[in-house]
Every structure is written in structure tokens, then in C-alpha cells.
Amino acid sequence: MNDLSFLHRLPAEKPLNLSRRGLFAAAAGTLVLGIAVPASRPRAQASAQGKVQPGTRIPAFLEIRPDSTVLLRSPFVEGGQGIYTALSQIIGEELDLEPARFVVETAPPGADYLMIDGLRFTGGSFSVRSSYEAMRKLGASARHMLLEAAAAEWRVARNTLTTRPGLVVHEASGRTLPYGQLASAASKLKAPETVALRDKGQFRYIGKPVQRLDVRDKSTGQAKYAIDTQIEGMLFAAVQHSPRLGGEPATLKNEAAIRAMPGVHSVHRLPGAVAVAANNWWRASKAVEALEVEWKEPPAGTAGAMPANFSSESHLAHLVSRPGNGMEAEIHGNPAEAFPRAAKIVEATYTAPHLAHGQLEPPSATARFNADGSLELWAPNQAPEFFQQAAAKVAGLAPEKVIIHSPILGGFFGRHFLYASANPFPQAILLAKATGRTVKLVWSREEEFLRDAVRPMAVARFRAGIGADGMPIALEAVAINEGAVGRWFGRQPNKVDSSAVEGLAEKPYAVPHRRVGHILVDDPAVIGFWRSVGHSMNDFFFETFFDEMAQAGGQDPYELRLRLLAGSPRHRSLLEAVAALSGGWKRGPFAAADGSMRARGVAMASPFGSEVATIAEVSIAGGEITVHDVWVAIDPGSIVNPAIIEAQVQSAVALGVSSALLEEVVYVNGMPQARNYDGYPILPPTRMPKVHVRIIESGAKMGGIGEPGLPGVPPAIANAVAALNGQRLRNLPFAKAKLDPVRG
């Protein structure tokens, strides 16, 4: 989410506890460093040393060990986006240490790690850009302290010393000392109040394609995810949920037979589910699948329950039928006055379905109650403090009695937020309490599809006024949906949810009169954040309608974008860059070397502080769209690792193509029809296009990387199809469309 103001709107009755356990006592000979960083919001926090005054510091911790390896406790969770590597590059740049010599783990809950306005949340493509300066200061301060320690050791002036990677050097005498030998002495020194940072022209690691720290472990199977957690003596558990959210187990018809199955330890009733604990997961899974359950429907009006008559078809029809222009999210000029002067009016309605996350790693959680009364929880998550608070409530403990372990994530995409019914950790806690044993719970793929927090369904209604010269003079867009921010962080009266209109509002095109509105319609499904959030659908809506405006005015869509970006050099340069990357703009249709007829579409997006321009080339054969190439020019302002940027754009394009062509969650009778990938197709490798990336470092404020590559892909494909056969694809996914023949 580009606008993170929602992070301040936590429900008052559910305060975050941001206490920190005493896990960071310095080992002998280890430099443990905390750097004070101003926090922009007052929020009283408790730390291991006592009260941290509101709005004073967000320290991050380094340990320089005697062997000169460095442990970084990352404020952010690694989920494939390259955070561990990027932070190591930033700190290593100022510390003067190769990033490869860092070992990184996610820090536990605590006030020291609240990097985003007094809160901690890995998402919104915000990790690096929110902590860049703090991490640089961290590295520079550690280097300063090592130099001070060496100066005292050698009895020389500190300004006579310098460093080489991992070494303090006294050039006059040729003496050197490894960082590890200085760590103990340095740890006794006070961190500097101010410290000079390296000039950008001297960067050796920042801005370079440093190899990711996790690539070897992931390639050799040594990376440890939550699903890999092993605790001696633990039980394994599997669950069967009520087919409709809100149902409760009434009768277990064959409970005795299930208890007698090999390896079964116990059978349990849980809120909205039943579970079996056994001596391995396969036995638990087979047993719970065989458990015959009669489910009791919730009383009418039960909060959070899925209506038995809910269907995707009926909900979409409800959204489409909603009249009006909604609450104003953006206004420029006077559209009401401009429309009557238009020579032509263009109108269109666009739709987007619910989408699953479908991450590779199934949800899991391992819970253990310790002899001292504390609870340890190993769970994939994007917000350790949020999970600590929620786990404490489930367990009936004070939050400081909950130890959260945050392993790397086997898929991110917004799946691992604190969704009410889409997380297994409350069930694992209840099972550990009931059995008196450590319990590792893993959801099967079928249970994951049943209880996923899906992307909201959305509709957008457009109207544009075209002048006699073919130029758009007025534009109105109305989003009809529910935003994930409002669902999980609370709604603000008389203010539009930013996640519902991002990608529609604040577009850079110089249409003189424009308005964006929002009609809030509650989504009966459990909705969540999905990669690029509202941009994932809203940029499709807007950028595809843009081409409809161009056609109505007799304009080439690329040239019209250039004209409307005349006052925005950054966007115009980006658009020209993607055209150059693709070999020059050519819309088509044109004959390719293989004899197929092809065309290209273009789109732009401004997600999460970055700017992106996308061109896609497609053909149609046998009623199926083939995306051959996708060109992406991305301007994130400034960069840390171009190799990570390219990898993130590649993966975002893959998800963008998949969601555009194939993906859709369909509800019938209150239940999702797909319970595994056989019913929820995703893009196969054979349909993955070639992806070409150009990174433009404009020097603007640093933007995000993980999500911006996605939003421009669906509209670029749709616009290419329109160029190829004249057909406007207004409804996602495109697999539902009956494609017209290709124009000769």
C-alpha cells in the first residue's frame, strides 16, 4: 500500500503490545549496537530496559562476532523479496564489510524494530525505503566504534586509521586488525551522536547486483521455513474446516473409529473446525479427512459467517448494479461542467474477481507451552508484534509471555497478515493447550483454499468526454468494492479507503477535468491484501479504459499518453524508455517471424512510490491468448540491488500474466469451488513470456520494488488484444472471454 496512514488506525480495543523480551544480551566479545532513529508518531512502548519514551527510537541490532561474521536481526521478514540481502548491502556499505559475510534473521517482537511510524509491518513494498537511512547510520556507527577501539589499542589518533572490508588499517605502520578482534572493546564504547555517511559516488555494494544471501540454502534445500519446524516430542495435527465459514461441529459420527486409527493421539473440536493430532502429519491428515462431521449452521446474523446463498455471480451483479458516483476520492477541475461540452461520450464498466494467494508453502504453525508459563510460536507472518498480541489473547497470557519466531516465508503476496479466520496459529495454540504437548499444525492445500483471505471483488465504472480535437477533456471513475485496509484497520468516516481507489486516483495524465469516487459495498468473503493490492485491478481498469478513450478520439494510445504526460518529464521519459526497450513502439497488428499475427499494448502504473511502464506483445490462436514478450521500464527513484529488482519484476510479471489470463475464485452457496490447483489454474511455465527489464534511476525518492511490476501487465495484455482483434476485454480473467478472430 503506497499510503501507509492506515497503520495508525488500529482498533482502540486491541492495542498492540510492543514489549521486547530480553533476548539480546551481548555475548562475550560481541559488539551489540543500537542506533537511535526518530519515530514520527508517539507510542509508549516497553523494552527490556524499561519504558521507551514515545516517539524516540527505533533501534536495529548488529552483532559483530569474534570470528568477524556479522549477525543482523532484521526488522523485516524475508519472503523471497530479497530484504536480507538488501539490508546487508546497505549496512555493509557503511560498515565496510562484504554483504556475503552477514548472517540475517528476523528480529522478534520489540519496540526496537518499529521502523514504520512506530509500527512494524513487512508489506506495501516498504521495507528498504522505510529503513534505508537508519540502516546506513547503523553501519557507519559500527565502523566508527571499531575505529575508536583500534585507536585505543594502538594508541594512535582515530583519524590516522581507515578500514578495508572487515579490517581496521593503520596505513603508516601497515598494521591491521580484524573487526572480530575489536568487537569486545568496541562494545564498551558509546555510539556516536552523529556520523558521516559515505558519498554515493563511493558506493561499492549499494546499487550493485550483489548475489542474494539465501540463494545457496534455498537451492540446496537447507532453508528453513515454518513448515520445516522440528521440536523433539511434538505432535502433528491436521484440520477439517466447516465448508462454510461460521459453521460449527455438531456431531462426530465415527469419532471412536478415528481415535483407534494407527498413530492417532486425540480428536479435537475447534472453533469452526475439527482436528486430529497424531505421531506424524500424514496419519493426522488421513484421520481428519475420514472424520464424518455434521456441521451446525450459524444463527442468522452471526458476524463473520458466510451467507449460504452467497455466490460470485450474485455479488458481481450487485456491484455492477449499484448506482451513483460515490464518495469523492479525487477531484480536479469541474467535470460536471465539462461533460456537456464534449463532442463524444465514452462509457465502460470493468470487473475483477476474487483471487487466491496460492503461495507454495501451505500455512502452518507450531506451538509450545514452556515450563516457565511462556508460549513459543513458530509461524509465518508479516507482522511479529501483531501476531504476538493475537497469540497472547488466544493463550490467555500477557503478550510479553509470548515468544514469536518468524521464519522466512515460502511465498508472500500479502497472505501472512493477521486475518481473522485464515491463520492456523490460534488452532495450534488451542491444540497445544489441550494436549499438553508441542503441536505442529499444517493445513492441507484443500483447507488453505477453503480459508484463504482472497483479493476483494471489484467493479469500476468509467465515463469520459472527448473534445472535437480527439483529446479527453473530462474523466470520471467510480470504484465499487471494499478495500482491504478498511476491513482490517478500520474505516474513517467521510474518507475513502486508499486501497479501494489506488491505481484510479492520482494518475499523472493531464486530463483537465476529472473525478474519482468510491462506493463502499461490503464483501461477504474474507478479503485480504494481494500482491500490489488495489493497483492489481484498478490499474487494469484505468489503463484499459485509457485506450478506449484514445480510440474514441482517433488517437494512438501510446502517442496520447505522451501528449498527456508533457508536463511530467519523469513519466514521459519512462514511457519513451519502455518503447525503446521494445525496439520502438509499434501497435500492430503485424506479422511476426513465425507467421503469427501479433499486436502490442502499453500501460503505465505508479504503485508504491515507483513508476512503471509496460508493453506486452500477444497473439491469439485456438481461442487462447499467448503473451510472447513483456517489456518493463521501472523507475524506483534510487536502487540498492538491480539484480533483485529485475527478479522481482520478473516474478511480478508472471503473477500479472497469470491473474490476467486464468485466475479466479468462484463462490457457490457460500463456498469456494476450487480446493486445489486442479480447480484454480495458474500460469504454467509453457505460457510464461520473455520478460525484458530496464531500470531507470531518476534520483527521485526511493520507491518500492516487490509489487510495482505487476499492475501494468493485465492492461498491457488487454490493450494488445484490442489492437489485434478490436475486442475490448473488460472482465478478468480473460479466459472467460470468447475471443474474436484476429484482424488481417
PDB file of C-alpha atoms in Angstrom, residues 83-276:
ATOM      1  CA  ILE A  83      15.192  -7.988   2.111  1.00  0.00           C
ATOM      2  CA  TYR A  84      18.001  -9.808   3.921  1.00  0.00           C
ATOM      3  CA  THR A  85      20.415  -9.177   1.066  1.00  0.00           C
ATOM      4  CA  ALA A  86      19.406  -5.551   0.525  1.00  0.00           C
ATOM      5  CA  LEU A  87      19.777  -4.666   4.214  1.00  0.00           C
ATOM      6  CA  SER A  88      23.177  -6.365   4.309  1.00  0.00           C
ATOM      7  CA  GLN A  89      24.274  -4.314   1.301  1.00  0.00           C
ATOM      8  CA  ILE A  90      23.157  -1.068   2.921  1.00  0.00           C
ATOM      9  CA  ILE A  91      24.790  -1.770   6.292  1.00  0.00           C
ATOM     10  CA  GLY A  92      27.860  -3.357   4.705  1.00  0.00           C
ATOM     11  CA  GLU A  93      28.382  -0.258   2.561  1.00  0.00           C
ATOM     12  CA  GLU A  94      28.849   1.953   5.605  1.00  0.00           C
ATOM     13  CA  LEU A  95      30.437  -0.675   7.865  1.00  0.00           C
ATOM     14  CA  ASP A  96      32.949  -1.585   5.138  1.00  0.00           C
ATOM     15  CA  LEU A  97      32.120  -5.274   5.083  1.00  0.00           C
ATOM     16  CA  GLU A  98      31.133  -7.562   2.230  1.00  0.00           C
ATOM     17  CA  PRO A  99      27.412  -8.383   2.319  1.00  0.00           C
ATOM     18  CA  ALA A 100      28.274 -12.086   1.956  1.00  0.00           C
ATOM     19  CA  ARG A 101      29.695 -12.030   5.490  1.00  0.00           C
ATOM     20  CA  PHE A 102      26.314 -11.222   7.027  1.00  0.00           C
ATOM     21  CA  VAL A 103      24.020 -13.751   8.662  1.00  0.00           C
ATOM     22  CA  VAL A 104      20.482 -12.404   8.881  1.00  0.00           C
ATOM     23  CA  GLU A 105      17.446 -13.468  10.893  1.00  0.00           C
ATOM     24  CA  THR A 106      14.119 -11.792  11.542  1.00  0.00           C
ATOM     25  CA  ALA A 107      14.078  -9.979  14.860  1.00  0.00           C
ATOM     26  CA  PRO A 108      11.488 -10.998  17.474  1.00  0.00           C
ATOM     27  CA  PRO A 109       8.771  -8.595  18.607  1.00  0.00           C
ATOM     28  CA  GLY A 110      10.011  -5.473  20.303  1.00  0.00           C
ATOM     29  CA  ALA A 111       9.983  -1.695  20.352  1.00  0.00           C
ATOM     30  CA  ASP A 112      13.481  -1.604  18.875  1.00  0.00           C
ATOM     31  CA  TYR A 113      12.229  -2.782  15.474  1.00  0.00           C
ATOM     32  CA  LEU A 114       9.312  -0.462  14.786  1.00  0.00           C
ATOM     33  CA  MET A 115      10.587   1.054  11.568  1.00  0.00           C
ATOM     34  CA  ILE A 116       7.338   2.376  10.054  1.00  0.00           C
ATOM     35  CA  ASP A 117       5.783   5.181  12.084  1.00  0.00           C
ATOM     36  CA  GLY A 118       6.072   3.346  15.380  1.00  0.00           C
ATOM     37  CA  LEU A 119       4.764   0.093  13.917  1.00  0.00           C
ATOM     38  CA  ARG A 120       6.267  -2.939  12.233  1.00  0.00           C
ATOM     39  CA  PHE A 121       4.822  -4.444   9.107  1.00  0.00           C
ATOM     40  CA  THR A 122       6.544  -6.121   6.163  1.00  0.00           C
ATOM     41  CA  GLY A 123       4.416  -5.159   3.175  1.00  0.00           C
ATOM     42  CA  GLY A 124       3.492  -2.396   0.798  1.00  0.00           C
ATOM     43  CA  SER A 125       6.941  -2.680  -0.836  1.00  0.00           C
ATOM     44  CA  PHE A 126       8.077  -0.507   2.048  1.00  0.00           C
ATOM     45  CA  SER A 127      10.879  -2.304   3.873  1.00  0.00           C
ATOM     46  CA  VAL A 128      14.028  -0.935   2.221  1.00  0.00           C
ATOM     47  CA  ARG A 129      12.698   2.549   1.551  1.00  0.00           C
ATOM     48  CA  SER A 130      11.463   2.950   5.142  1.00  0.00           C
ATOM     49  CA  SER A 131      14.757   1.856   6.722  1.00  0.00           C
ATOM     50  CA  TYR A 132      17.426   2.911   4.204  1.00  0.00           C
ATOM     51  CA  GLU A 133      18.856   5.848   6.150  1.00  0.00           C
ATOM     52  CA  ALA A 134      18.599   4.063   9.510  1.00  0.00           C
ATOM     53  CA  MET A 135      20.482   1.050   8.161  1.00  0.00           C
ATOM     54  CA  ARG A 136      23.192   3.274   6.685  1.00  0.00           C
ATOM     55  CA  LYS A 137      23.619   5.027  10.022  1.00  0.00           C
ATOM     56  CA  LEU A 138      23.781   1.659  11.745  1.00  0.00           C
ATOM     57  CA  GLY A 139      26.681   0.523   9.590  1.00  0.00           C
ATOM     58  CA  ALA A 140      28.528   3.832   9.790  1.00  0.00           C
ATOM     59  CA  SER A 141      28.215   3.966  13.580  1.00  0.00           C
ATOM     60  CA  ALA A 142      29.540   0.434  13.953  1.00  0.00           C
ATOM     61  CA  ARG A 143      32.546   1.333  11.789  1.00  0.00           C
ATOM     62  CA  HIS A 144      33.163   4.462  13.873  1.00  0.00           C
ATOM     63  CA  MET A 145      33.201   2.435  17.084  1.00  0.00           C
ATOM     64  CA  LEU A 146      35.594  -0.142  15.630  1.00  0.00           C
ATOM     65  CA  LEU A 147      37.954   2.638  14.584  1.00  0.00           C
ATOM     66  CA  GLU A 148      37.784   4.093  18.125  1.00  0.00           C
ATOM     67  CA  ALA A 149      38.579   0.692  19.620  1.00  0.00           C
ATOM     68  CA  ALA A 150      41.541   0.217  17.297  1.00  0.00           C
ATOM     69  CA  ALA A 151      42.850   3.710  18.052  1.00  0.00           C
ATOM     70  CA  ALA A 152      42.833   2.904  21.760  1.00  0.00           C
ATOM     71  CA  GLU A 153      44.501  -0.472  21.145  1.00  0.00           C
ATOM     72  CA  TRP A 154      47.323   1.045  19.115  1.00  0.00           C
ATOM     73  CA  ARG A 155      47.412   4.372  20.982  1.00  0.00           C
ATOM     74  CA  VAL A 156      47.082   6.388  17.794  1.00  0.00           C
ATOM     75  CA  ALA A 157      44.684   9.091  16.666  1.00  0.00           C
ATOM     76  CA  ARG A 158      41.461   7.771  15.174  1.00  0.00           C
ATOM     77  CA  ASN A 159      41.849   9.984  12.105  1.00  0.00           C
ATOM     78  CA  THR A 160      45.052   8.090  11.209  1.00  0.00           C
ATOM     79  CA  LEU A 161      43.033   4.906  10.729  1.00  0.00           C
ATOM     80  CA  THR A 162      40.900   3.652   7.900  1.00  0.00           C
ATOM     81  CA  THR A 163      39.200   0.391   7.012  1.00  0.00           C
ATOM     82  CA  ARG A 164      39.224  -2.243   4.337  1.00  0.00           C
ATOM     83  CA  PRO A 165      36.436  -4.849   4.202  1.00  0.00           C
ATOM     84  CA  GLY A 166      36.424  -6.453   7.654  1.00  0.00           C
ATOM     85  CA  LEU A 167      39.686  -4.832   8.767  1.00  0.00           C
ATOM     86  CA  VAL A 168      40.809  -1.684  10.568  1.00  0.00           C
ATOM     87  CA  VAL A 169      44.021  -0.439   8.962  1.00  0.00           C
ATOM     88  CA  HIS A 170      46.860   1.823  10.182  1.00  0.00           C
ATOM     89  CA  GLU A 171      48.473   2.729   6.894  1.00  0.00           C
ATOM     90  CA  ALA A 172      51.548   4.367   8.457  1.00  0.00           C
ATOM     91  CA  SER A 173      52.674   1.186  10.196  1.00  0.00           C
ATOM     92  CA  GLY A 174      50.977  -1.378   7.977  1.00  0.00           C
ATOM     93  CA  ARG A 175      49.137  -2.853  10.967  1.00  0.00           C
ATOM     94  CA  THR A 176      45.649  -4.353  10.606  1.00  0.00           C
ATOM     95  CA  LEU A 177      43.081  -5.760  12.997  1.00  0.00           C
ATOM     96  CA  PRO A 178      40.026  -7.831  12.012  1.00  0.00           C
ATOM     97  CA  TYR A 179      36.704  -6.482  13.176  1.00  0.00           C
ATOM     98  CA  GLY A 180      36.181  -9.588  15.274  1.00  0.00           C
ATOM     99  CA  GLN A 181      39.225  -8.869  17.439  1.00  0.00           C
ATOM    100  CA  LEU A 182      37.953  -5.365  18.127  1.00  0.00           C
ATOM    101  CA  ALA A 183      34.334  -6.278  18.816  1.00  0.00           C
ATOM    102  CA  SER A 184      34.719  -6.723  22.583  1.00  0.00           C
ATOM    103  CA  ALA A 185      36.423  -3.369  23.093  1.00  0.00           C
ATOM    104  CA  ALA A 186      34.094  -1.599  20.681  1.00  0.00           C
ATOM    105  CA  SER A 187      31.057  -2.925  22.534  1.00  0.00           C
ATOM    106  CA  LYS A 188      32.095  -0.916  25.617  1.00  0.00           C
ATOM    107  CA  LEU A 189      32.074   2.387  23.710  1.00  0.00           C
ATOM    108  CA  LYS A 190      29.215   4.813  23.328  1.00  0.00           C
ATOM    109  CA  ALA A 191      27.636   5.032  19.898  1.00  0.00           C
ATOM    110  CA  PRO A 192      28.243   8.395  18.203  1.00  0.00           C
ATOM    111  CA  GLU A 193      25.503  11.000  18.184  1.00  0.00           C
ATOM    112  CA  THR A 194      26.218  11.863  14.568  1.00  0.00           C
ATOM    113  CA  VAL A 195      28.209  10.037  11.944  1.00  0.00           C
ATOM    114  CA  ALA A 196      29.305  10.825   8.402  1.00  0.00           C
ATOM    115  CA  LEU A 197      27.850   8.650   5.655  1.00  0.00           C
ATOM    116  CA  ARG A 198      29.648   7.522   2.531  1.00  0.00           C
ATOM    117  CA  ASP A 199      29.254   9.643  -0.597  1.00  0.00           C
ATOM    118  CA  LYS A 200      27.112   7.956  -3.232  1.00  0.00           C
ATOM    119  CA  GLY A 201      29.957   8.152  -5.734  1.00  0.00           C
ATOM    120  CA  GLN A 202      31.995   5.841  -3.468  1.00  0.00           C
ATOM    121  CA  PHE A 203      29.373   3.090  -3.204  1.00  0.00           C
ATOM    122  CA  ARG A 204      30.739  -0.425  -3.735  1.00  0.00           C
ATOM    123  CA  TYR A 205      27.726  -2.521  -2.717  1.00  0.00           C
ATOM    124  CA  ILE A 206      24.671  -0.260  -2.885  1.00  0.00           C
ATOM    125  CA  GLY A 207      23.491  -0.129  -6.472  1.00  0.00           C
ATOM    126  CA  LYS A 208      25.354  -3.312  -7.433  1.00  0.00           C
ATOM    127  CA  PRO A 209      23.914  -6.750  -8.347  1.00  0.00           C
ATOM    128  CA  VAL A 210      25.177  -8.486  -5.198  1.00  0.00           C
ATOM    129  CA  GLN A 211      24.246 -12.175  -5.099  1.00  0.00           C
ATOM    130  CA  ARG A 212      21.427 -12.965  -2.698  1.00  0.00           C
ATOM    131  CA  LEU A 213      22.451 -14.362   0.670  1.00  0.00           C
ATOM    132  CA  ASP A 214      19.746 -17.016   0.653  1.00  0.00           C
ATOM    133  CA  VAL A 215      20.272 -18.463  -2.829  1.00  0.00           C
ATOM    134  CA  ARG A 216      22.550 -21.333  -1.763  1.00  0.00           C
ATOM    135  CA  ASP A 217      20.380 -22.518   1.138  1.00  0.00           C
ATOM    136  CA  LYS A 218      17.248 -22.362  -0.987  1.00  0.00           C
ATOM    137  CA  SER A 219      18.919 -24.165  -3.870  1.00  0.00           C
ATOM    138  CA  THR A 220      20.214 -26.969  -1.646  1.00  0.00           C
ATOM    139  CA  GLY A 221      17.113 -27.398   0.491  1.00  0.00           C
ATOM    140  CA  GLN A 222      18.747 -26.068   3.637  1.00  0.00           C
ATOM    141  CA  ALA A 223      16.491 -23.020   4.034  1.00  0.00           C
ATOM    142  CA  LYS A 224      14.154 -23.465   6.989  1.00  0.00           C
ATOM    143  CA  TYR A 225      10.536 -22.395   6.672  1.00  0.00           C
ATOM    144  CA  ALA A 226       7.817 -22.621   9.297  1.00  0.00           C
ATOM    145  CA  ILE A 227       6.673 -25.905   7.780  1.00  0.00           C
ATOM    146  CA  ASP A 228      10.179 -27.314   8.497  1.00  0.00           C
ATOM    147  CA  THR A 229       9.982 -26.682  12.255  1.00  0.00           C
ATOM    148  CA  GLN A 230      11.049 -29.726  14.270  1.00  0.00           C
ATOM    149  CA  ILE A 231      10.675 -29.875  18.070  1.00  0.00           C
ATOM    150  CA  GLU A 232      11.534 -33.044  19.954  1.00  0.00           C
ATOM    151  CA  GLY A 233       8.441 -34.909  21.139  1.00  0.00           C
ATOM    152  CA  MET A 234       5.952 -32.818  19.192  1.00  0.00           C
ATOM    153  CA  LEU A 235       2.604 -33.996  17.903  1.00  0.00           C
ATOM    154  CA  PHE A 236       1.409 -33.331  14.356  1.00  0.00           C
ATOM    155  CA  ALA A 237      -2.062 -32.034  13.644  1.00  0.00           C
ATOM    156  CA  ALA A 238      -4.376 -31.588  10.675  1.00  0.00           C
ATOM    157  CA  VAL A 239      -7.785 -29.920  10.465  1.00  0.00           C
ATOM    158  CA  GLN A 240     -11.074 -30.111   8.627  1.00  0.00           C
ATOM    159  CA  HIS A 241     -12.934 -26.790   8.495  1.00  0.00           C
ATOM    160  CA  SER A 242     -16.628 -26.176   8.204  1.00  0.00           C
ATOM    161  CA  PRO A 243     -17.411 -25.999   4.471  1.00  0.00           C
ATOM    162  CA  ARG A 244     -18.957 -22.566   5.053  1.00  0.00           C
ATOM    163  CA  LEU A 245     -17.326 -20.023   7.306  1.00  0.00           C
ATOM    164  CA  GLY A 246     -19.327 -19.737  10.530  1.00  0.00           C
ATOM    165  CA  GLY A 247     -20.387 -23.374  10.793  1.00  0.00           C
ATOM    166  CA  GLU A 248     -19.541 -25.316  13.953  1.00  0.00           C
ATOM    167  CA  PRO A 249     -19.026 -29.064  14.517  1.00  0.00           C
ATOM    168  CA  ALA A 250     -22.180 -30.670  15.888  1.00  0.00           C
ATOM    169  CA  THR A 251     -21.793 -34.458  15.753  1.00  0.00           C
ATOM    170  CA  LEU A 252     -18.686 -36.539  15.052  1.00  0.00           C
ATOM    171  CA  LYS A 253     -20.254 -39.740  13.767  1.00  0.00           C
ATOM    172  CA  ASN A 254     -17.194 -42.004  13.749  1.00  0.00           C
ATOM    173  CA  GLU A 255     -15.037 -40.418  16.437  1.00  0.00           C
ATOM    174  CA  ALA A 256     -14.277 -43.708  18.187  1.00  0.00           C
ATOM    175  CA  ALA A 257     -13.068 -45.297  14.968  1.00  0.00           C
ATOM    176  CA  ILE A 258     -10.844 -42.330  14.220  1.00  0.00           C
ATOM    177  CA  ARG A 259      -9.305 -42.442  17.699  1.00  0.00           C
ATOM    178  CA  ALA A 260      -8.420 -46.089  17.070  1.00  0.00           C
ATOM    179  CA  MET A 261      -6.532 -45.381  13.835  1.00  0.00           C
ATOM    180  CA  PRO A 262      -2.745 -46.036  13.897  1.00  0.00           C
ATOM    181  CA  GLY A 263      -0.734 -43.199  15.381  1.00  0.00           C
ATOM    182  CA  VAL A 264      -3.716 -41.077  16.377  1.00  0.00           C
ATOM    183  CA  HIS A 265      -3.255 -39.291  19.682  1.00  0.00           C
ATOM    184  CA  SER A 266      -6.518 -37.370  20.034  1.00  0.00           C
ATOM    185  CA  VAL A 267      -9.512 -35.794  18.293  1.00  0.00           C
ATOM    186  CA  HIS A 268     -10.487 -32.188  18.992  1.00  0.00           C
ATOM    187  CA  ARG A 269     -13.270 -29.710  18.359  1.00  0.00           C
ATOM    188  CA  LEU A 270     -12.107 -26.215  17.481  1.00  0.00           C
ATOM    189  CA  PRO A 271     -13.982 -23.041  16.575  1.00  0.00           C
ATOM    190  CA  GLY A 272     -15.268 -23.720  13.074  1.00  0.00           C
ATOM    191  CA  ALA A 273     -13.198 -26.883  12.651  1.00  0.00           C
ATOM    192  CA  VAL A 274     -12.206 -30.301  13.916  1.00  0.00           C
ATOM    193  CA  ALA A 275      -8.631 -31.542  14.321  1.00  0.00           C
ATOM    194  CA  VAL A 276      -6.724 -34.757  14.785  1.00  0.00           C
TER     195      VAL A 276
END
